[in-house]
Coordinates of C-alpha atoms in Angstrom, one line a residue:
X1 CA 0.0 0.0 0.0
X2 CA 1.4 3.4 -1.0
X3 CA 2.3 5.8 1.8
X4 CA 0.4 9.0 2.0
X5 CA 1.8 12.4 2.8
X6 CA 0.8 14.1 6.0
X7 CA 0.1 17.8 5.4
X8 CA 0.8 20.0 8.5
X9 CA 0.1 23.5 7.0
X10 CA -0.5 25.4 3.8
X11 CA 3.2 25.9 3.3
X12 CA 2.8 23.1 0.8
X13 CA 0.4 23.8 -2.0
X14 CA -1.7 20.6 -1.9
X15 CA -3.3 19.4 -5.1
X16 CA -6.6 17.5 -5.4
X17 CA -5.0 14.5 -7.0
X18 CA -2.2 14.4 -4.4
X19 CA -2.1 11.3 -2.2
X20 CA -2.2 13.0 1.2
X21 CA -4.0 13.4 4.5
X22 CA -4.9 16.9 5.8
X23 CA -5.7 16.4 9.5
X24 CA -6.1 20.1 10.4
X25 CA -9.0 22.1 9.0
X26 CA -6.8 25.0 9.8
X27 CA -4.5 23.9 7.0
X28 CA -7.3 24.3 4.4
X29 CA -8.2 27.3 2.4
X30 CA -9.3 25.4 -0.7
X31 CA -12.9 24.2 -0.5
X32 CA -12.3 21.7 -3.3
X33 CA -9.8 19.8 -1.0
X34 CA -12.3 19.5 1.8
X35 CA -14.1 16.4 0.9
X36 CA -11.2 14.6 -0.7
X37 CA -8.4 15.3 1.8
X38 CA -9.7 16.5 5.1
X39 CA -10.2 13.8 7.8
X40 CA -12.7 15.0 10.3
X41 CA -12.0 12.2 12.8
X42 CA -8.3 13.1 13.1
X43 CA -8.7 16.8 13.9
X44 CA -8.9 16.8 17.7
X45 CA -10.9 20.1 17.9
X46 CA -14.0 18.2 16.6
X47 CA -14.0 16.0 19.7
X48 CA -15.2 19.0 21.7
X49 CA -18.6 19.0 19.9
X50 CA -21.4 18.0 22.3
X51 CA -18.8 17.2 24.9
X52 CA -18.7 19.6 27.8
X53 CA -17.0 17.1 30.0
X54 CA -14.0 16.9 27.6
X55 CA -13.7 20.7 27.5
X56 CA -13.6 20.8 31.3
X57 CA -11.3 17.8 31.6
X58 CA -8.8 19.3 29.1
X59 CA -9.1 22.8 30.6
X60 CA -8.2 21.4 34.1
X61 CA -5.4 19.3 32.7
X62 CA -3.8 22.2 30.7
X63 CA -4.3 24.6 33.6
X64 CA -2.4 22.2 35.9
X65 CA 0.5 22.0 33.4
X66 CA 0.5 25.7 32.9
X67 CA 0.8 26.4 36.6
X68 CA 3.6 23.9 37.1
X69 CA 5.6 25.3 34.1
X70 CA 4.9 29.0 35.2
X71 CA 6.2 28.4 38.7
X72 CA 9.4 26.7 37.5
X73 CA 10.0 29.1 34.6
X74 CA 9.5 32.1 36.9
X75 CA 12.1 30.8 39.2
X76 CA 14.6 30.3 36.4
X77 CA 13.9 33.7 34.9
X78 CA 14.5 35.4 38.3
X79 CA 17.8 33.5 38.6
X80 CA 18.9 34.3 35.1
X81 CA 18.1 38.1 35.4
X82 CA 19.2 38.3 39.1
X83 CA 15.7 39.3 40.2
X84 CA 13.3 38.4 42.9
X85 CA 10.0 39.1 41.2
X86 CA 6.8 37.5 42.5
X87 CA 4.9 34.7 40.6
X88 CA 2.2 37.3 39.8
X89 CA 4.8 39.5 38.0
X90 CA 5.7 36.7 35.7
X91 CA 2.1 35.6 35.3
X92 CA 1.3 39.1 34.0
X93 CA 4.4 39.3 31.7
X94 CA 4.8 35.8 30.3
X95 CA 1.4 34.2 31.2
X96 CA -0.5 35.2 28.0
X97 CA 2.3 33.8 25.8
X98 CA 2.6 30.6 27.8
X99 CA -1.1 29.9 28.0
X100 CA -1.6 30.4 24.3
X101 CA 1.4 28.3 23.3
X102 CA 0.3 25.4 25.4
X103 CA -3.2 25.3 23.8
X104 CA -1.8 25.6 20.3
X105 CA 0.7 22.8 21.0
X106 CA -1.9 20.6 22.7
X107 CA -4.4 20.7 19.7
X108 CA -1.5 19.7 17.3
X109 CA -0.2 17.1 19.7
X110 CA -3.6 15.4 20.1
X111 CA -4.3 15.4 16.4
X112 CA -1.0 13.9 15.4
X113 CA -1.3 11.4 18.2
X114 CA -4.7 10.3 16.7
X115 CA -3.0 9.8 13.3
X116 CA -0.2 7.9 14.8
X117 CA -2.5 5.5 16.6
X118 CA -4.7 4.8 13.5
X119 CA -2.3 5.0 10.6
X120 CA 1.4 4.8 10.2
X121 CA 1.5 4.4 6.4
X122 CA 2.5 8.0 5.4
X123 CA 5.4 10.3 5.1
X124 CA 6.0 13.9 6.3
X125 CA 7.9 16.6 4.5
X126 CA 10.2 18.4 6.9
X127 CA 11.2 21.9 5.7
X128 CA 14.6 23.0 6.9
X129 CA 14.3 26.1 9.0
X130 CA 17.2 27.7 10.9
X131 CA 17.1 27.1 14.6
X132 CA 16.3 30.7 15.4
X133 CA 13.7 31.1 12.6
X134 CA 10.5 32.8 13.8
X135 CA 11.4 32.9 17.5
X136 CA 9.3 35.9 18.6
X137 CA 10.7 39.0 20.1
X138 CA 7.6 39.8 22.1
X139 CA 3.8 39.2 22.2
X140 CA 3.2 41.3 19.1
X141 CA 5.5 39.0 17.1
X142 CA 4.0 35.9 18.6
X143 CA 0.4 36.8 17.7
X144 CA 1.6 37.5 14.2
X145 CA 3.7 34.4 13.9
X146 CA 1.1 31.9 15.0
X147 CA -1.0 32.9 12.0
X148 CA 1.8 32.2 9.6
X149 CA 2.0 28.9 7.8
X150 CA 5.8 28.7 8.4
X151 CA 5.4 28.9 12.2
X152 CA 2.6 26.3 12.2
X153 CA 4.7 24.0 10.0
X154 CA 7.7 24.4 12.3
X155 CA 5.7 23.5 15.5
X156 CA 4.0 20.6 13.7
X157 CA 7.4 19.2 12.6
X158 CA 8.7 19.3 16.2
X159 CA 5.7 17.4 17.4
X160 CA 6.0 14.8 14.7
X161 CA 9.6 14.1 15.8
X162 CA 8.1 12.8 19.1
X163 CA 5.9 10.2 17.3
X164 CA 7.5 9.1 14.1
X165 CA 10.8 7.6 13.0
X166 CA 13.2 9.2 10.6
X167 CA 12.1 6.8 7.8
X168 CA 8.8 8.7 7.7
X169 CA 10.5 12.0 7.2
X170 CA 11.5 13.6 3.9
X171 CA 13.8 16.6 4.4
X172 CA 13.0 19.5 2.0
X173 CA 14.9 22.8 1.6
X174 CA 12.6 25.7 2.1
X175 CA 13.4 28.5 -0.3
X176 CA 11.2 31.2 1.0
X177 CA 12.5 31.6 4.5
X178 CA 12.1 35.3 5.0
X179 CA 11.3 37.6 7.9
X180 CA 7.6 38.3 8.7
X181 CA 7.1 42.0 9.2
X182 CA 4.4 43.4 11.5
X183 CA 2.2 45.9 9.7
X184 CA 2.0 49.0 11.8
X185 CA -1.1 51.2 11.9
X186 CA -1.4 54.4 9.9
X187 CA 1.5 56.9 10.1
X188 CA -0.8 59.8 11.0
X189 CA -2.2 58.0 14.0
X190 CA 1.2 56.8 15.1
X191 CA 2.6 60.3 14.8
X192 CA -0.3 61.9 16.8
X193 CA 0.1 59.3 19.6
X194 CA 3.8 60.0 19.7
X195 CA 3.3 63.7 20.0
X196 CA 0.5 63.4 22.6
X197 CA 2.7 61.2 24.7
X198 CA 5.4 63.9 24.8
X199 CA 3.2 66.0 27.0
X200 CA 5.1 66.6 30.2
X201 CA 3.8 66.1 33.8
X202 CA 2.5 62.6 33.2
X203 CA 5.2 61.0 35.3
X204 CA 3.6 62.6 38.3
X205 CA 0.1 61.3 37.5
X206 CA -1.4 59.1 40.3
X207 CA -3.5 57.0 38.1
X208 CA -2.9 55.2 34.8
X209 CA -6.0 54.6 32.6
X210 CA -5.0 52.7 29.5
X211 CA -6.9 50.9 26.8
X212 CA -10.0 51.2 28.9
X213 CA -12.5 50.4 26.1
X214 CA -14.3 53.6 27.1
X215 CA -13.4 55.4 23.9
X216 CA -11.3 58.5 23.5
X217 CA -13.7 61.1 24.9
X218 CA -14.9 59.2 27.9
X219 CA -11.4 58.2 28.7
X220 CA -10.3 61.8 28.5
X221 CA -13.2 62.9 30.7
X222 CA -12.3 60.3 33.3
X223 CA -8.7 61.5 33.4
X224 CA -9.7 65.1 33.7
X225 CA -11.7 64.1 36.8
X226 CA -8.4 63.1 38.3
X227 CA -6.9 66.5 37.1
X228 CA -4.5 64.7 34.7
X229 CA -3.8 64.2 31.0
X230 CA -4.6 60.8 29.6
X231 CA -2.0 58.3 28.5
X232 CA -2.2 56.1 25.4
X233 CA -0.4 52.9 24.4
X234 CA 2.6 53.8 22.3
X235 CA 4.1 51.7 19.6
X236 CA 6.8 49.5 20.9
X237 CA 10.2 50.9 19.9
X238 CA 12.0 48.6 17.6
X239 CA 15.4 47.2 18.6
X240 CA 17.6 44.5 17.2
X241 CA 17.1 41.2 19.0
X242 CA 20.2 39.7 20.6
X243 CA 21.6 36.4 19.4
X244 CA 19.6 33.6 20.8
X245 CA 21.3 31.9 23.8
X246 CA 20.5 28.3 23.2
X247 CA 22.8 27.2 26.0
X248 CA 20.6 29.2 28.4
X249 CA 17.5 27.8 26.8
X250 CA 18.8 24.2 27.2
X251 CA 19.6 24.9 30.8
X252 CA 16.0 26.1 31.4
X253 CA 14.8 23.0 29.6
X254 CA 16.7 20.6 31.9
X255 CA 15.5 22.5 34.9
X256 CA 11.9 22.3 33.9
X257 CA 12.1 18.6 33.1
X258 CA 13.1 17.8 36.7
X259 CA 9.4 17.7 37.6
X260 CA 7.5 14.5 37.3
X261 CA 5.4 15.1 34.1
X262 CA 3.7 12.9 31.6
X263 CA 4.8 12.5 28.0
X264 CA 2.9 15.4 26.6
X265 CA 4.2 17.9 29.2
X266 CA 7.8 16.7 28.9
X267 CA 7.8 17.1 25.1
X268 CA 5.9 20.4 25.4
X269 CA 8.8 21.7 27.6
X270 CA 11.3 20.4 25.2
X271 CA 9.9 22.5 22.4
X272 CA 8.5 25.4 24.4
X273 CA 11.9 26.6 25.7
X274 CA 13.2 27.1 22.2
X275 CA 10.2 29.4 21.4
X276 CA 10.4 31.7 24.4
X277 CA 10.2 35.3 23.2
X278 CA 13.6 37.0 23.4
X279 CA 12.3 39.9 25.6
X280 CA 11.8 37.4 28.4
X281 CA 15.3 36.0 28.1
X282 CA 18.1 37.5 26.0
X283 CA 16.6 41.0 25.6
X284 CA 15.1 41.4 29.1
X285 CA 17.5 44.2 30.0
X286 CA 16.4 46.1 26.9
X287 CA 12.8 45.7 28.0
X288 CA 13.6 47.2 31.4
X289 CA 15.4 50.1 29.8
X290 CA 12.6 50.9 27.4
X291 CA 10.0 50.8 30.2
X292 CA 11.8 53.5 32.1
X293 CA 11.4 55.8 29.0
X294 CA 7.6 55.4 28.9
X295 CA 5.8 58.6 29.6
X296 CA 3.6 56.8 32.2
X297 CA 3.3 57.6 35.9
X298 CA 6.4 56.9 37.9
X299 CA 4.5 55.7 41.0
X300 CA 0.9 55.1 40.1
X301 CA -1.6 54.2 42.9
X302 CA -4.0 52.5 40.5
X303 CA -3.7 51.2 37.0
X304 CA -6.9 50.5 35.0
X305 CA -6.9 48.8 31.7
X306 CA -9.2 46.5 29.7
X307 CA -6.6 45.0 27.4
X308 CA -2.8 45.3 27.5
X309 CA -1.5 41.8 27.0
X310 CA -0.6 42.4 23.3
X311 CA 2.2 44.8 24.4
X312 CA 5.1 43.2 26.2
X313 CA 6.5 46.6 27.1
X314 CA 3.2 47.8 28.7
X315 CA 2.8 44.4 30.4
X316 CA 6.3 44.7 31.9
X317 CA 5.5 48.2 33.2
X318 CA 2.2 47.1 34.7
X319 CA 3.7 44.0 36.3
X320 CA 6.6 46.1 37.8
X321 CA 4.3 48.8 39.2
X322 CA 2.1 46.2 40.7
X323 CA 5.2 44.8 42.4
X324 CA 5.9 48.3 43.7
X325 CA 2.4 48.5 45.3
X326 CA 0.0 49.8 42.6
X327 CA -3.4 48.3 42.4
X328 CA -4.4 46.7 39.1
X329 CA -8.0 47.0 37.8
X330 CA -8.9 45.0 34.7
X331 CA -12.1 45.7 32.7
X332 CA -14.0 43.1 30.7
X333 CA -13.3 43.3 27.0
X334 CA -15.4 40.6 25.2
X335 CA -18.8 39.1 25.0
X336 CA -18.0 35.6 26.2
X337 CA -16.7 36.6 29.6
X338 CA -18.9 35.3 32.4
X339 CA -21.1 33.3 29.9
X340 CA -19.1 30.6 28.1
X341 CA -18.2 27.3 29.8
X342 CA -14.5 28.0 29.9
X343 CA -12.3 31.0 29.1
X344 CA -8.6 30.8 29.9
X345 CA -8.1 34.5 29.6
X346 CA -11.0 35.3 31.9
X347 CA -9.4 33.1 34.6
X348 CA -5.9 34.5 33.9
X349 CA -7.1 38.2 34.2
X350 CA -9.0 37.6 37.4
X351 CA -5.9 35.9 39.0
X352 CA -3.6 38.8 38.1
X353 CA -5.7 41.8 39.1
X354 CA -6.9 43.3 42.3
X355 CA -10.4 43.9 40.9
X356 CA -12.1 42.7 37.7
X357 CA -14.9 45.0 36.4
X358 CA -17.5 43.0 34.6
X359 CA -20.3 44.1 32.3
X360 CA -22.9 42.7 34.6
X361 CA -22.1 39.1 35.8
X362 CA -20.9 38.1 39.2
X363 CA -19.2 35.0 40.6
X364 CA -17.9 33.7 43.9
X365 CA -14.6 35.7 43.6
X366 CA -14.7 38.8 45.6
X367 CA -12.5 40.5 43.0
X368 CA -15.3 40.7 40.5
X369 CA -17.4 43.9 40.6
X370 CA -20.4 44.7 38.4
X371 CA -19.7 48.0 36.6
X372 CA -21.5 47.8 33.3
X373 CA -20.7 47.5 29.6
X374 CA -17.6 49.6 28.9
X375 CA -17.6 49.7 25.1
X376 CA -19.5 52.5 23.4
X377 CA -23.2 52.1 22.5
X378 CA -25.5 54.4 20.6
X379 CA -29.2 54.7 20.8
X380 CA -30.9 53.5 17.6
X381 CA -34.6 54.3 16.9
X382 CA -36.2 51.3 15.4
X383 CA -37.8 52.2 12.1
X384 CA -40.5 50.0 10.5
X385 CA -39.6 51.4 7.1
X386 CA -36.2 49.8 7.1
X387 CA -35.8 46.4 5.3
X388 CA -32.1 45.5 6.0
X389 CA -31.3 42.5 8.2
X390 CA -27.8 43.0 9.6
X391 CA -26.0 39.6 10.2
X392 CA -22.8 39.5 12.2
X393 CA -20.5 36.7 11.2
X394 CA -17.7 35.2 13.2
X395 CA -14.2 35.7 11.8
X396 CA -12.3 32.6 11.0
X397 CA -9.6 32.0 13.6
X398 CA -7.5 29.9 11.2
X399 CA -5.4 28.6 14.0
X400 CA -7.2 28.7 17.4
X401 CA -4.8 30.3 19.9
X402 CA -6.4 30.2 23.4
X403 CA -8.6 27.8 25.3
X404 CA -12.0 29.5 24.9
X405 CA -15.0 27.2 24.6
X406 CA -17.2 28.0 21.7
X407 CA -15.0 30.4 19.5
X408 CA -11.8 28.3 19.9
X409 CA -13.3 24.8 20.4
X410 CA -15.9 25.0 17.6
X411 CA -14.4 24.1 14.2
X412 CA -15.0 26.9 11.7
X413 CA -16.1 24.2 9.3
X414 CA -18.9 23.2 11.7
X415 CA -19.8 26.9 12.1
X416 CA -19.9 27.6 8.4
X417 CA -21.9 24.5 7.6
X418 CA -24.4 25.2 10.3
X419 CA -24.9 28.7 9.1
X420 CA -25.0 27.7 5.4
X421 CA -28.0 25.5 6.3
X422 CA -29.6 28.5 7.9
X423 CA -29.1 30.7 4.8
X424 CA -30.5 27.9 2.6
X425 CA -33.7 27.6 4.7
X426 CA -34.5 31.3 4.9
X427 CA -37.2 32.4 2.4
X428 CA -35.7 34.3 -0.7
X429 CA -37.8 37.5 -0.2
X430 CA -36.3 37.8 3.3
X431 CA -32.8 36.7 2.5
X432 CA -32.4 39.3 -0.2
X433 CA -32.3 41.9 2.6
X434 CA -29.3 40.4 4.3
X435 CA -26.2 42.4 4.9
X436 CA -23.5 40.1 6.1
X437 CA -21.0 41.9 8.4
X438 CA -17.5 40.7 9.1
X439 CA -15.2 42.0 11.8
X440 CA -13.6 45.3 10.6
X441 CA -10.7 44.9 8.2
X442 CA -11.1 41.1 7.7
X443 CA -10.9 40.2 4.0
X444 CA -14.3 38.9 2.9
X445 CA -12.9 36.4 0.4
X446 CA -10.9 34.6 3.2
X447 CA -14.0 34.3 5.4
X448 CA -16.7 33.0 3.1
X449 CA -15.0 30.2 1.2
X450 CA -16.7 27.5 3.2
X451 CA -20.2 29.1 3.2
X452 CA -22.9 28.1 0.7
X453 CA -25.7 30.2 -0.8
X454 CA -24.0 33.5 -0.1
X455 CA -22.7 34.6 -3.5
X456 CA -25.6 37.0 -4.2
X457 CA -25.6 38.5 -0.7
X458 CA -24.0 41.8 0.3
X459 CA -21.0 42.0 2.6
X460 CA -19.6 44.7 4.9
X461 CA -16.4 45.0 7.0
X462 CA -16.3 48.7 7.7
X463 CA -15.3 49.9 11.2
X464 CA -18.6 51.6 12.0
X465 CA -21.4 49.3 13.2
X466 CA -24.1 51.7 14.4
X467 CA -24.6 53.4 11.0
X468 CA -25.6 50.1 9.5
X469 CA -27.8 49.2 12.5
X470 CA -29.6 52.5 12.0
X471 CA -30.7 51.4 8.6
X472 CA -31.7 47.9 9.7
X473 CA -35.0 46.4 11.0
X474 CA -33.3 43.4 12.7
X475 CA -29.9 42.2 13.8
X476 CA -28.8 38.6 13.8
X477 CA -25.6 37.5 15.7
X478 CA -24.0 34.2 14.8
X479 CA -21.5 34.4 17.7
X480 CA -21.8 35.5 21.3
X481 CA -19.6 38.5 20.8
X482 CA -19.3 42.1 21.9
X483 CA -21.7 43.3 19.1
X484 CA -24.4 41.0 20.5
X485 CA -24.1 42.6 24.0
X486 CA -23.9 46.1 22.5
X487 CA -27.2 45.6 20.6
X488 CA -28.9 43.9 23.5
X489 CA -27.9 46.8 25.8
X490 CA -29.7 49.3 23.5
X491 CA -32.8 47.1 23.3
X492 CA -32.7 46.7 19.5
X493 CA -34.5 43.6 17.9
X494 CA -31.8 41.0 17.9
X495 CA -31.5 37.2 17.3
X496 CA -28.6 35.0 18.4
X497 CA -28.0 31.8 16.4
X498 CA -25.4 29.3 17.7
X499 CA -24.9 25.6 17.2
X500 CA -25.8 24.6 20.7
X501 CA -23.7 21.4 20.5
X502 CA -20.5 23.4 20.0
X503 CA -21.2 26.5 22.2
X504 CA -21.7 25.4 25.8
X505 CA -22.6 28.0 28.4
X506 CA -22.0 28.1 32.1
X507 CA -24.8 30.7 32.6
X508 CA -27.4 28.2 31.3
X509 CA -30.3 30.0 33.1
X510 CA -29.9 33.3 31.2
X511 CA -29.7 31.6 27.8
X512 CA -32.6 29.3 28.6
X513 CA -34.7 32.4 29.1
X514 CA -33.4 33.9 25.8
X515 CA -34.4 30.7 24.1
X516 CA -37.9 30.7 25.6
X517 CA -38.7 34.1 24.0
X518 CA -37.0 33.2 20.6
X519 CA -34.0 35.5 21.0
X520 CA -31.6 32.6 21.2
X521 CA -31.7 29.7 18.9
X522 CA -29.4 26.7 19.3
X523 CA -30.0 25.2 15.8
X524 CA -30.4 26.6 12.3
X525 CA -33.9 25.1 11.7
X526 CA -35.4 26.9 14.7
X527 CA -33.8 30.2 13.7
X528 CA -34.8 30.0 10.0
X529 CA -38.4 29.0 10.8
X530 CA -38.7 31.9 13.3
X531 CA -37.1 34.4 10.9
X532 CA -39.4 33.3 8.1
X533 CA -42.4 34.0 10.4
X534 CA -41.2 37.6 10.9
X535 CA -42.1 38.5 7.4
X536 CA -43.6 41.9 8.3
X537 CA -42.2 44.8 10.3
X538 CA -45.3 44.7 12.6
X539 CA -44.5 41.1 13.5
X540 CA -41.0 42.0 14.5
X541 CA -42.3 44.9 16.6
X542 CA -45.0 42.7 18.3
X543 CA -42.4 40.0 19.2
X544 CA -39.6 42.2 20.5
X545 CA -41.6 44.8 22.4
X546 CA -44.1 42.5 24.1
X547 CA -43.8 42.3 27.9
X548 CA -42.4 38.7 28.1
X549 CA -39.6 39.5 25.6
X550 CA -38.7 42.9 27.3
X551 CA -38.5 41.3 30.7
X552 CA -36.1 38.7 29.5
X553 CA -34.0 41.4 27.7
X554 CA -33.9 43.5 30.9
X555 CA -32.8 40.5 33.1
X556 CA -30.2 39.3 30.6
X557 CA -28.7 42.8 30.2
X558 CA -28.5 43.2 34.0
X559 CA -26.3 40.1 34.1
X560 CA -24.3 40.5 30.9
X561 CA -24.7 43.9 29.3
X562 CA -25.7 46.3 32.1
X563 CA -26.0 49.8 30.8
X564 CA -24.8 52.0 33.6
X565 CA -25.9 55.6 33.3
X566 CA -23.4 56.6 36.0
X567 CA -20.5 54.5 34.6
X568 CA -17.8 57.2 34.8
X569 CA -18.8 58.3 38.3
X570 CA -18.9 54.7 39.5
X571 CA -15.6 53.9 37.8
X572 CA -14.0 56.9 39.5
X573 CA -15.2 55.7 42.9
X574 CA -13.9 52.2 42.3
X575 CA -10.5 53.6 41.4
X576 CA -10.5 55.7 44.5
X577 CA -11.5 52.8 46.8
X578 CA -8.8 51.8 49.3

């Protein structure tokens, strides 16, 4: 029997007639290869469908490994840099990278293990990369690299080495090994931020409010209440990375392996240490030096931010100031927080902060405080003369990068097939009014390849959401995201369609109530049948504004999208709390 080739990424241009196996849906962009080459049973992410127990089991398993590695790695980094920082310092600084790397590695490991257990009659092409190829400098680099085929191929090859013999490997010279460049935002915005951050006196500010999700004017207003100018995240200054010290990395590897770990964890450590961003190791001194040049408060009492993990420089500053006694407040910055079955970043952020400001939900942790939805909303007057139905699509996370049930445990193939059936079942005279909205700046062509019956529909991916909503009679969300909560908070007619098998919730009570009044549908048939029944504006009005529906909307928003009319005042008081 002829041996097939195992395809690890799209670095290799697979042909329909090629004798191969594609175990990762992530490695597919060609719909024509789907039926012929993709093996649904191999791809581990598909095992999460209808399996809440497996999600919880894997989450606990990976969390346990993460904590063990974090503790030991923190000790080694303190020793290497002659520091005595707390575990929480390193959790803030390296935790996001470590948590994401472990989940990416785990999905690949489990998939390749499935193949190894079921079929050994294949070969793998190994592309020759230099040892230091695509080792990130910081978190910005890392988030860029993990979406590149070269990086995914490299990690896949490393995992294959733990399962397969050399006779299965064919070494291939890779001719296109070039540096991946991060695209910066517009020069004008970058220049304005640079000039604004030159304003003196910020070093003496007592509070740092950064990436708050409040928007420019509300963030400015909050700062002025403290009699200070606002600060904005600056672009990280470029510097040349030091030569990678693989002797140091090998030493860390040996140290981490002293713990009693299973096969997966041992091999994870073996490969993880080679991929540590250089600012955590060889360039740590440069990170310290750059942080002192930031025009941020020298001794802040409180730091409030809703999202800073993408910037290693800002993360270092915040971690260091928290070591020095500053309080850290983190605001919610996504729709799934407090609702989905498991969110790694939700748990991570609650652990690292002094207070976590939710958009409505509460849990046992005393750190969590209900503040209200932080992102901007805009009142929209429902107009029965409008015809447009605005549909919010989920972006394709080609390579899932964090353990988040729903978005990162639901295969995009399952999502697109489920939604395609919905489109197919909606009546033509209703469907012609659809405007399919993608997240801003996502390329439409890359997102719709696996959808059916959408060729004649209109698409939009512009930054402004509310202008389109103002021209719509109904909104449909296909993912539990920030737009869903924004629209719910302004009480605009809204439907949520999810594949219930792939999107488990921990707040089952709230979604059961949404389902009862036809706002939430956990299957495409129910959603399509209900939408087809709303064939007149008056029917939409009667459904949405009747007492039963409005009571459920009010209760849901209180728990997940609370619109706080005194948000700035309440936030100021929370910041001032001792």
